[in-house]
Amino acid sequence: MRKESFFYVVAFTFIVAFIFVFIITLVNRATSERVARNRMFVTAQAFLNTVGKAENDGTKVLSEFSELFGSVEGESVVRADIDGESLLVKQFSGQGLWGTVTGVIAVTKDVTRIIGLDIISHEETPGLGGRIEEDWFRNQFRGEAIPENGIRVKKGEGGSDEDPDNGIVDGITGASLTSAAMEVIVNNQIAEFRGEENR
Amino acid sequence: MNNDTPAAILKRNLWTDNPIFVQILGICSTLAVTNNLTNTLIMTLAVTIVTALSSTTVSLLKGLIPRKVRMIVQTLIIAFYVILVDLVLRAYIPEISKALGPYVGLIITNCIIMGRAEAFAQSNPPVMALWDGLTSGLGYMAVLVIIASIREVLGSGTLMGYRILGDGFTTWTIMVMPPSAFFLLGSLIWAAKSIMLKKEAS
């Protein structure tokens, strides 16, 4: 058969594509369970970090998670009792500058203070907007009071806002748009918590 | 390209015909991932593996591939290996997969891989193609590691996450943004070309 004939070209392309896609399907099936487990693990860890119960022992993360939060469905608000304090916790996702930011946020039952915030995934510029996952930024939310009209992320001045009562956190220098996006995301979550609380 | 000994290929891909300095290929990822050395190393390692494997595969199949669909088949092979790398990263090193995010998928569009498949693997035996792909990847890696080291130290004051410069150091924000990669890449090409020209003249 001639190599440049129409039939050969079609048959060759088909067979090559079939073989490669077949192998990928096999590998995907073989790893999908692991990938799902990794994702669950990361989410569980984020929940624990958010309420200040970070677990370093990898084998205990999942059991600790289900003990504290039970089974969590999507982005629904979860009520949890941590050290005798009743909290509202939820996973969130919102629009960052470049892509979706997902994470976990916890507030007190009456939605007057943020307990903590953790980032699960984001697509912000590494070193700029990507710094939202760094401790210094996230820790500013810990124990921060929530004013009537929500949290404000002000323009970054290279430091972090230490006052937990003013409802203001310092943004990231050089990443004003990501900082502004975080303000919107956090305030959306606060609005949802308030809706849940009033029900 | 008449003296295709392994040593000649190595020298060509690392220096005289370096994919970045001389061929100016793969610039997109050079700008994107070099603000952090750890990400750069993993990314370039992935590119090296994909280049080596796809070149070998193209070389193995070269007798069977019809000319008309040559490029499509090459792209298919490259995409195949990139997806495999992505799956392996996701399953076994999720932290790195998270850090690299969308960049892994973009390896498919790295011109170096297609360039080697088209320029070398199409007309050479599999073992040589493997070696050529590997050394091309290393040439790419060498340049990116230099740029990433400079950018991470000046831009974040760290190297592979470890603090190098004291807390008093004011980080250069420009260094973590894409423009600095242009400046550094330009300077590096200038330096490399000057050395090459000097050698040629003497």
Tab-separated table of C-alpha atoms in Angstrom:
chain	number	residue	atom	x	y	z
A	1	MET	CA	0.000	0.000	0.000
A	2	ARG	CA	1.297	3.482	-0.819
A	3	LYS	CA	2.242	5.499	2.229
A	4	GLU	CA	0.729	8.717	0.907
A	5	SER	CA	-2.549	7.144	-0.183
A	6	PHE	CA	-5.711	8.544	1.317
A	7	PHE	CA	-6.643	5.287	2.967
A	8	TYR	CA	-3.235	4.794	4.589
A	9	VAL	CA	-3.174	8.335	5.983
A	10	VAL	CA	-6.618	7.980	7.547
A	11	ALA	CA	-5.959	4.485	8.880
A	12	PHE	CA	-2.541	5.433	10.275
A	13	THR	CA	-3.831	8.558	12.016
A	14	PHE	CA	-6.737	6.632	13.448
A	15	ILE	CA	-4.617	3.774	14.775
A	16	VAL	CA	-1.948	6.048	16.277
A	17	ALA	CA	-4.566	8.240	17.958
A	18	PHE	CA	-6.397	5.174	19.221
A	19	ILE	CA	-3.314	3.587	20.777
A	20	PHE	CA	-2.155	6.769	22.510
A	21	VAL	CA	-5.578	7.710	23.819
A	22	PHE	CA	-6.047	4.143	25.007
A	23	ILE	CA	-2.823	4.260	27.048
A	24	ILE	CA	-3.777	7.632	28.539
A	25	THR	CA	-7.170	6.258	29.533
A	26	LEU	CA	-5.488	3.350	31.284
A	27	VAL	CA	-3.082	5.610	33.177
A	28	ASN	CA	-5.899	8.000	34.047
A	29	ARG	CA	-7.981	5.173	35.482
A	30	ALA	CA	-5.013	3.837	37.404
A	31	THR	CA	-4.254	7.218	38.999
A	32	SER	CA	-7.721	8.740	39.361
A	33	GLU	CA	-8.270	7.265	42.802
A	34	ARG	CA	-4.969	8.658	44.030
A	35	VAL	CA	-5.691	12.066	42.522
A	36	ALA	CA	-9.115	12.170	44.180
A	37	ARG	CA	-7.568	11.158	47.481
A	38	ASN	CA	-4.930	13.895	47.166
A	39	ARG	CA	-7.625	16.455	46.523
A	40	MET	CA	-9.654	15.341	49.523
A	41	PHE	CA	-6.530	15.386	51.661
A	42	VAL	CA	-5.670	18.958	50.666
A	43	THR	CA	-9.241	20.101	51.349
A	44	ALA	CA	-9.294	18.390	54.739
A	45	GLN	CA	-5.990	20.003	55.639
A	46	ALA	CA	-7.308	23.421	54.637
A	47	PHE	CA	-10.371	22.945	56.882
A	48	LEU	CA	-8.145	22.023	59.809
A	49	ASN	CA	-5.754	24.941	59.193
A	50	THR	CA	-8.663	27.358	59.032
A	51	VAL	CA	-9.880	26.536	62.521
A	52	GLY	CA	-6.345	26.456	63.916
A	53	LYS	CA	-6.155	22.679	64.221
A	54	ALA	CA	-3.394	22.071	61.705
A	55	GLU	CA	-2.448	18.411	61.717
A	56	ASN	CA	1.123	17.513	60.792
A	57	ASP	CA	0.668	13.768	60.971
A	58	GLY	CA	-0.535	12.963	57.470
A	59	THR	CA	-2.261	9.758	58.510
A	60	LYS	CA	-4.537	11.565	60.959
A	61	VAL	CA	-5.723	14.410	58.724
A	62	LEU	CA	-8.751	12.659	57.265
A	63	SER	CA	-9.984	11.108	60.512
A	64	GLU	CA	-9.552	14.404	62.377
A	65	PHE	CA	-11.438	16.141	59.588
A	66	SER	CA	-14.462	13.853	59.679
A	67	GLU	CA	-14.489	13.967	63.459
A	68	LEU	CA	-14.702	17.783	63.512
A	69	PHE	CA	-16.752	18.522	60.432
A	70	GLY	CA	-18.564	15.325	59.548
A	71	SER	CA	-19.138	14.982	55.840
A	72	VAL	CA	-18.885	18.220	53.914
A	73	GLU	CA	-20.812	18.697	50.714
A	74	GLY	CA	-19.451	21.170	48.195
A	75	GLU	CA	-19.611	24.738	49.412
A	76	SER	CA	-22.375	24.360	51.975
A	77	VAL	CA	-21.966	26.032	55.367
A	78	VAL	CA	-20.860	23.600	58.050
A	79	ARG	CA	-21.447	24.133	61.762
A	80	ALA	CA	-18.605	22.843	63.872
A	81	ASP	CA	-17.747	22.924	67.558
A	82	ILE	CA	-14.066	23.552	68.052
A	83	ASP	CA	-12.858	23.619	71.651
A	84	GLY	CA	-16.340	24.466	72.906
A	85	GLU	CA	-16.772	27.337	70.465
A	86	SER	CA	-19.454	27.090	67.841
A	87	LEU	CA	-18.232	28.074	64.367
A	88	LEU	CA	-19.474	28.368	60.816
A	89	VAL	CA	-17.086	26.965	58.214
A	90	LYS	CA	-17.390	26.735	54.469
A	91	GLN	CA	-15.358	26.022	51.414
A	92	PHE	CA	-15.413	28.861	48.906
A	93	SER	CA	-14.473	29.617	45.351
A	94	GLY	CA	-14.331	33.010	43.713
A	95	GLN	CA	-12.821	34.915	40.855
A	96	GLY	CA	-9.219	36.030	41.444
A	97	LEU	CA	-7.305	38.114	38.930
A	98	TRP	CA	-6.373	35.254	36.582
A	99	GLY	CA	-8.511	32.360	37.670
A	100	THR	CA	-10.581	30.765	40.355
A	101	VAL	CA	-9.411	30.996	43.943
A	102	THR	CA	-10.670	28.215	46.184
A	103	GLY	CA	-10.201	27.911	49.904
A	104	VAL	CA	-11.855	27.535	53.275
A	105	ILE	CA	-13.071	30.256	55.627
A	106	ALA	CA	-14.401	30.042	59.177
A	107	VAL	CA	-16.281	32.646	61.225
A	108	THR	CA	-17.833	32.751	64.680
A	109	LYS	CA	-21.452	31.636	64.934
A	110	ASP	CA	-22.757	35.237	65.097
A	111	VAL	CA	-20.537	36.254	62.126
A	112	THR	CA	-18.726	38.998	64.053
A	113	ARG	CA	-15.210	37.653	63.722
A	114	ILE	CA	-13.269	35.645	61.181
A	115	ILE	CA	-11.631	32.602	62.708
A	116	GLY	CA	-9.318	31.805	59.854
A	117	LEU	CA	-8.804	31.505	56.115
A	118	ASP	CA	-6.880	29.040	54.023
A	119	ILE	CA	-6.276	28.840	50.288
A	120	ILE	CA	-6.621	25.480	48.543
A	121	SER	CA	-5.827	26.508	44.995
A	122	HIS	CA	-5.379	29.623	42.915
A	123	GLU	CA	-3.913	30.678	39.583
A	124	GLU	CA	-2.439	34.028	40.611
A	125	THR	CA	1.060	35.112	39.548
A	126	PRO	CA	3.649	33.287	41.672
A	127	GLY	CA	5.469	35.783	43.866
A	128	LEU	CA	2.798	38.472	43.436
A	129	GLY	CA	-0.871	37.546	43.722
A	130	GLY	CA	0.289	34.034	44.546
A	131	ARG	CA	1.339	35.339	47.937
A	132	ILE	CA	-2.285	35.129	49.135
A	133	GLU	CA	-1.416	31.609	50.243
A	134	GLU	CA	1.480	32.791	52.411
A	135	ASP	CA	1.081	32.771	56.198
A	136	TRP	CA	1.610	36.492	56.759
A	137	PHE	CA	-1.321	37.317	54.492
A	138	ARG	CA	-3.695	34.620	55.733
A	139	ASN	CA	-2.883	35.195	59.404
A	140	GLN	CA	-4.142	38.757	59.154
A	141	PHE	CA	-7.656	37.297	58.858
A	142	ARG	CA	-7.280	35.260	62.026
A	143	GLY	CA	-9.553	36.763	64.699
A	144	GLU	CA	-10.288	39.815	62.563
A	145	ALA	CA	-13.482	41.654	63.481
A	146	ILE	CA	-16.120	41.839	60.740
A	147	PRO	CA	-17.574	45.380	60.418
A	148	GLU	CA	-21.145	45.927	59.230
A	149	ASN	CA	-20.117	46.483	55.602
A	150	GLY	CA	-17.485	43.777	55.453
A	151	ILE	CA	-13.727	43.396	55.533
A	152	ARG	CA	-11.496	45.837	53.713
A	153	VAL	CA	-8.216	44.857	52.051
A	154	LYS	CA	-6.271	48.096	51.808
A	155	LYS	CA	-3.383	48.859	49.502
A	156	GLY	CA	-0.308	46.949	50.582
A	157	GLU	CA	2.496	48.858	52.251
A	158	GLY	CA	4.866	45.953	52.598
A	159	GLY	CA	3.710	45.000	56.084
A	160	SER	CA	0.681	43.355	57.568
A	161	ASP	CA	-2.143	44.895	59.551
A	162	GLU	CA	-1.730	43.821	63.175
A	163	ASP	CA	-4.939	45.303	64.608
A	164	PRO	CA	-7.620	42.582	64.770
A	165	ASP	CA	-10.431	45.000	65.629
A	166	ASN	CA	-10.461	47.375	62.662
A	167	GLY	CA	-11.711	44.955	60.017
A	168	ILE	CA	-8.811	45.918	57.743
A	169	VAL	CA	-6.099	43.661	56.355
A	170	ASP	CA	-3.072	44.754	54.361
A	171	GLY	CA	-3.077	43.830	50.706
A	172	ILE	CA	-0.099	42.528	48.757
A	173	THR	CA	2.342	45.055	47.352
A	174	GLY	CA	2.407	44.792	43.590
A	175	ALA	CA	-0.758	42.710	43.500
A	176	SER	CA	-3.516	45.268	44.061
A	177	LEU	CA	-5.968	43.494	41.780
A	178	THR	CA	-5.598	40.120	43.481
A	179	SER	CA	-5.920	41.856	46.852
A	180	ALA	CA	-9.106	43.581	45.686
A	181	ALA	CA	-10.417	40.253	44.382
A	182	MET	CA	-9.761	38.678	47.781
A	183	GLU	CA	-11.759	41.457	49.441
A	184	VAL	CA	-14.730	40.678	47.192
A	185	ILE	CA	-14.395	36.921	47.722
A	186	VAL	CA	-14.208	37.197	51.520
A	187	ASN	CA	-17.130	39.623	51.691
A	188	ASN	CA	-19.243	37.345	49.500
A	189	GLN	CA	-18.600	34.543	51.953
A	190	ILE	CA	-19.509	36.811	54.882
A	191	ALA	CA	-22.788	37.654	53.143
A	192	GLU	CA	-23.512	33.955	52.734
A	193	PHE	CA	-22.675	33.246	56.360
A	194	ARG	CA	-25.047	36.044	57.419
A	195	GLY	CA	-27.783	34.585	55.237
A	196	GLU	CA	-27.228	31.192	56.838
A	197	GLU	CA	-27.223	32.662	60.332
A	198	ASN	CA	-30.546	34.441	59.800
A	199	ARG	CA	-32.301	31.335	58.588
B	1	MET	CA	25.042	18.548	10.766
B	2	ASN	CA	27.394	15.980	9.349
B	3	ASN	CA	29.323	15.172	12.543
B	4	ASP	CA	26.569	13.665	14.647
B	5	THR	CA	28.619	12.035	17.367
B	6	PRO	CA	27.034	12.078	20.835
B	7	ALA	CA	29.670	14.551	22.049
B	8	ALA	CA	29.010	16.874	19.123
B	9	ILE	CA	25.270	16.753	19.784
B	10	LEU	CA	25.847	17.524	23.447
B	11	LYS	CA	28.032	20.526	22.686
B	12	ARG	CA	25.633	21.787	20.047
B	13	ASN	CA	22.528	21.570	22.218
B	14	LEU	CA	24.159	23.022	25.319
B	15	TRP	CA	26.131	25.796	23.670
B	16	THR	CA	26.638	26.444	19.960
B	17	ASP	CA	23.018	25.730	19.014
B	18	ASN	CA	21.377	26.207	22.422
B	19	PRO	CA	17.579	26.159	22.017
B	20	ILE	CA	17.200	29.437	23.916
B	21	PHE	CA	20.358	31.444	23.111
B	22	VAL	CA	20.587	30.602	19.459
B	23	GLN	CA	17.308	29.152	18.269
B	24	ILE	CA	15.231	31.466	20.530
B	25	LEU	CA	12.676	28.724	21.130
B	26	GLY	CA	10.562	28.101	24.217
B	27	ILE	CA	10.657	31.749	25.264
B	28	CYS	CA	7.097	31.698	26.583
B	29	SER	CA	7.898	29.321	29.418
B	30	THR	CA	11.209	31.093	30.006
B	31	LEU	CA	9.228	34.185	30.923
B	32	ALA	CA	6.513	32.390	32.843
B	33	VAL	CA	8.119	29.966	35.274
B	34	THR	CA	11.501	31.515	36.078
B	35	ASN	CA	10.537	33.582	39.114
B	36	ASN	CA	10.937	30.567	41.355
B	37	LEU	CA	13.825	28.093	41.115
B	38	THR	CA	11.968	25.022	42.411
B	39	ASN	CA	9.178	25.401	39.850
B	40	THR	CA	11.781	26.039	37.150
B	41	LEU	CA	13.677	22.841	37.935
B	42	ILE	CA	10.555	20.666	37.890
B	43	MET	CA	9.229	22.351	34.756
B	44	THR	CA	12.504	22.010	32.838
B	45	LEU	CA	12.865	18.423	34.016
B	46	ALA	CA	9.378	17.703	32.661
B	47	VAL	CA	10.267	19.409	29.360
B	48	THR	CA	13.514	17.400	29.126
B	49	ILE	CA	11.715	14.102	29.705
B	50	VAL	CA	8.960	14.958	27.234
B	51	THR	CA	11.458	16.107	24.579
B	52	ALA	CA	13.556	12.943	24.952
B	53	LEU	CA	10.579	10.565	24.870
B	54	SER	CA	8.702	12.274	22.075
B	55	SER	CA	11.849	12.514	19.926
B	56	THR	CA	12.469	8.803	20.458
B	57	THR	CA	8.883	7.944	19.566
B	58	VAL	CA	8.893	10.142	16.475
B	59	SER	CA	12.154	8.530	15.412
B	60	LEU	CA	10.749	5.024	15.940
B	61	LEU	CA	7.633	5.811	13.918
B	62	LYS	CA	9.321	7.938	11.249
B	63	GLY	CA	9.180	5.186	8.646
B	64	LEU	CA	5.448	4.821	9.097
B	65	ILE	CA	4.313	8.434	9.379
B	66	PRO	CA	2.862	9.809	6.119
B	67	ARG	CA	4.311	13.249	5.258
B	68	LYS	CA	0.875	14.860	5.027
B	69	VAL	CA	-0.017	14.267	8.668
B	70	ARG	CA	3.551	14.405	10.026
B	71	MET	CA	3.001	17.469	12.217
B	72	ILE	CA	-0.341	16.307	13.562
B	73	VAL	CA	1.142	12.980	14.591
B	74	GLN	CA	4.103	14.746	16.245
B	75	THR	CA	1.729	16.976	18.196
B	76	LEU	CA	-0.279	13.931	19.205
B	77	ILE	CA	2.842	12.186	20.504
B	78	ILE	CA	3.964	15.280	22.426
B	79	ALA	CA	0.514	15.810	23.925
B	80	PHE	CA	0.455	12.148	24.906
B	81	TYR	CA	3.638	12.432	26.958
B	82	VAL	CA	2.655	15.777	28.496
B	83	ILE	CA	-0.648	14.349	29.700
B	84	LEU	CA	1.222	11.383	31.171
B	85	VAL	CA	3.617	13.718	33.005
B	86	ASP	CA	0.668	15.766	34.251
B	87	LEU	CA	-1.125	12.671	35.558
B	88	VAL	CA	1.977	11.366	37.308
B	89	LEU	CA	2.636	14.758	38.948
B	90	ARG	CA	-0.975	15.009	40.076
B	91	ALA	CA	-1.012	11.536	41.562
B	92	TYR	CA	2.427	11.369	43.148
B	93	ILE	CA	3.720	14.924	43.780
B	94	PRO	CA	0.524	16.987	44.203
B	95	GLU	CA	2.378	19.959	45.787
B	96	ILE	CA	4.449	20.477	42.662
B	97	SER	CA	1.446	19.912	40.420
B	98	LYS	CA	-0.339	22.648	42.355
B	99	ALA	CA	2.599	25.039	42.066
B	100	LEU	CA	2.998	24.522	38.318
B	101	GLY	CA	-0.727	24.685	37.671
B	102	PRO	CA	-1.521	25.403	34.037
B	103	TYR	CA	2.153	25.484	32.963
B	104	VAL	CA	2.344	21.686	32.660
B	105	GLY	CA	-0.337	21.657	29.982
B	106	LEU	CA	1.542	24.398	28.193
B	107	ILE	CA	4.598	22.146	27.742
B	108	ILE	CA	2.720	20.850	24.687
B	109	THR	CA	3.194	24.221	23.028
B	110	ASN	CA	6.908	24.449	23.866
B	111	CYS	CA	8.498	24.912	20.455
B	112	ILE	CA	11.705	23.131	21.481
B	113	ILE	CA	9.951	19.769	21.597
B	114	MET	CA	8.313	20.134	18.192
B	115	GLY	CA	11.529	21.687	16.864
B	116	ARG	CA	13.646	18.682	17.846
B	117	ALA	CA	11.053	16.226	16.540
B	118	GLU	CA	10.947	18.004	13.201
B	119	ALA	CA	14.622	18.944	12.832
B	120	PHE	CA	16.329	15.887	14.263
B	121	ALA	CA	14.144	12.916	15.182
B	122	GLN	CA	12.520	12.764	11.724
B	123	SER	CA	15.833	11.879	10.104
B	124	ASN	CA	17.872	10.119	12.795
B	125	PRO	CA	17.852	6.742	14.591
B	126	PRO	CA	15.962	6.421	17.928
B	127	VAL	CA	18.977	6.315	20.262
B	128	MET	CA	20.442	9.479	18.759
B	129	ALA	CA	17.020	11.122	18.895
B	130	LEU	CA	16.740	10.245	22.570
B	131	TRP	CA	20.160	11.766	23.243
B	132	ASP	CA	19.352	14.841	21.186
B	133	GLY	CA	16.076	15.379	23.023
B	134	LEU	CA	17.731	14.899	26.387
B	135	THR	CA	20.580	17.336	25.702
B	136	SER	CA	18.233	19.913	24.159
B	137	GLY	CA	16.216	19.753	27.363
B	138	LEU	CA	19.393	20.207	29.386
B	139	GLY	CA	20.414	23.231	27.322
B	140	TYR	CA	16.995	24.710	28.013
B	141	MET	CA	17.254	23.813	31.693
B	142	ALA	CA	20.700	25.423	32.085
B	143	VAL	CA	19.559	28.800	30.788
B	144	LEU	CA	16.310	28.788	32.771
B	145	VAL	CA	18.083	27.846	35.992
B	146	ILE	CA	20.460	30.815	35.599
B	147	ILE	CA	17.570	33.215	35.012
B	148	ALA	CA	15.483	31.717	37.815
B	149	SER	CA	18.349	31.949	40.328
B	150	ILE	CA	18.803	35.657	39.646
B	151	ARG	CA	15.075	36.382	39.646
B	152	GLU	CA	14.243	34.498	42.817
B	153	VAL	CA	17.129	35.931	44.847
B	154	LEU	CA	16.451	39.533	43.842
B	155	GLY	CA	12.669	39.250	43.633
B	156	SER	CA	11.892	37.309	46.791
B	157	GLY	CA	15.222	37.232	48.652
B	158	THR	CA	15.072	33.438	48.665
B	159	LEU	CA	16.493	30.515	46.720
B	160	MET	CA	14.360	27.365	46.424
B	161	GLY	CA	12.302	28.779	49.278
B	162	TYR	CA	15.264	29.303	51.648
B	163	ARG	CA	15.977	32.867	52.698
B	164	ILE	CA	19.280	34.057	51.248
B	165	LEU	CA	19.138	37.802	51.712
B	166	GLY	CA	18.348	39.270	55.126
B	167	ASP	CA	14.965	40.638	56.107
B	168	GLY	CA	16.245	44.177	55.602
B	169	PHE	CA	16.555	43.562	51.865
B	170	THR	CA	13.933	45.342	49.784
B	171	THR	CA	12.764	42.862	47.173
B	172	TRP	CA	12.677	44.000	43.554
B	173	THR	CA	9.047	43.509	42.584
B	174	ILE	CA	9.974	43.799	38.898
B	175	MET	CA	12.011	40.590	39.237
B	176	VAL	CA	8.962	38.410	39.868
B	177	MET	CA	7.097	39.975	36.953
B	178	PRO	CA	7.528	38.858	33.329
B	179	PRO	CA	9.419	41.976	32.083
B	180	SER	CA	12.498	41.128	34.177
B	181	ALA	CA	12.777	37.803	32.357
B	182	PHE	CA	12.985	39.746	29.088
B	183	PHE	CA	15.795	41.928	30.447
B	184	LEU	CA	17.728	38.987	31.866
B	185	LEU	CA	17.204	36.787	28.811
B	186	GLY	CA	18.335	39.625	26.543
B	187	SER	CA	21.435	40.218	28.642
B	188	LEU	CA	22.238	36.503	28.712
B	189	ILE	CA	21.870	36.155	24.943
B	190	TRP	CA	24.084	39.214	24.508
B	191	ALA	CA	26.755	37.740	26.813
B	192	ALA	CA	26.615	34.291	25.220
B	193	LYS	CA	26.742	35.669	21.683
B	194	SER	CA	29.704	37.914	22.522
B	195	ILE	CA	31.656	34.931	23.835
B	196	MET	CA	30.732	32.864	20.776
B	197	LEU	CA	31.793	35.626	18.380
B	198	LYS	CA	35.079	36.160	20.201
B	199	LYS	CA	35.811	32.437	19.939
B	200	GLU	CA	34.956	32.417	16.267
B	201	ALA	CA	37.238	35.372	15.568
B	202	SER	CA	40.259	33.913	17.326
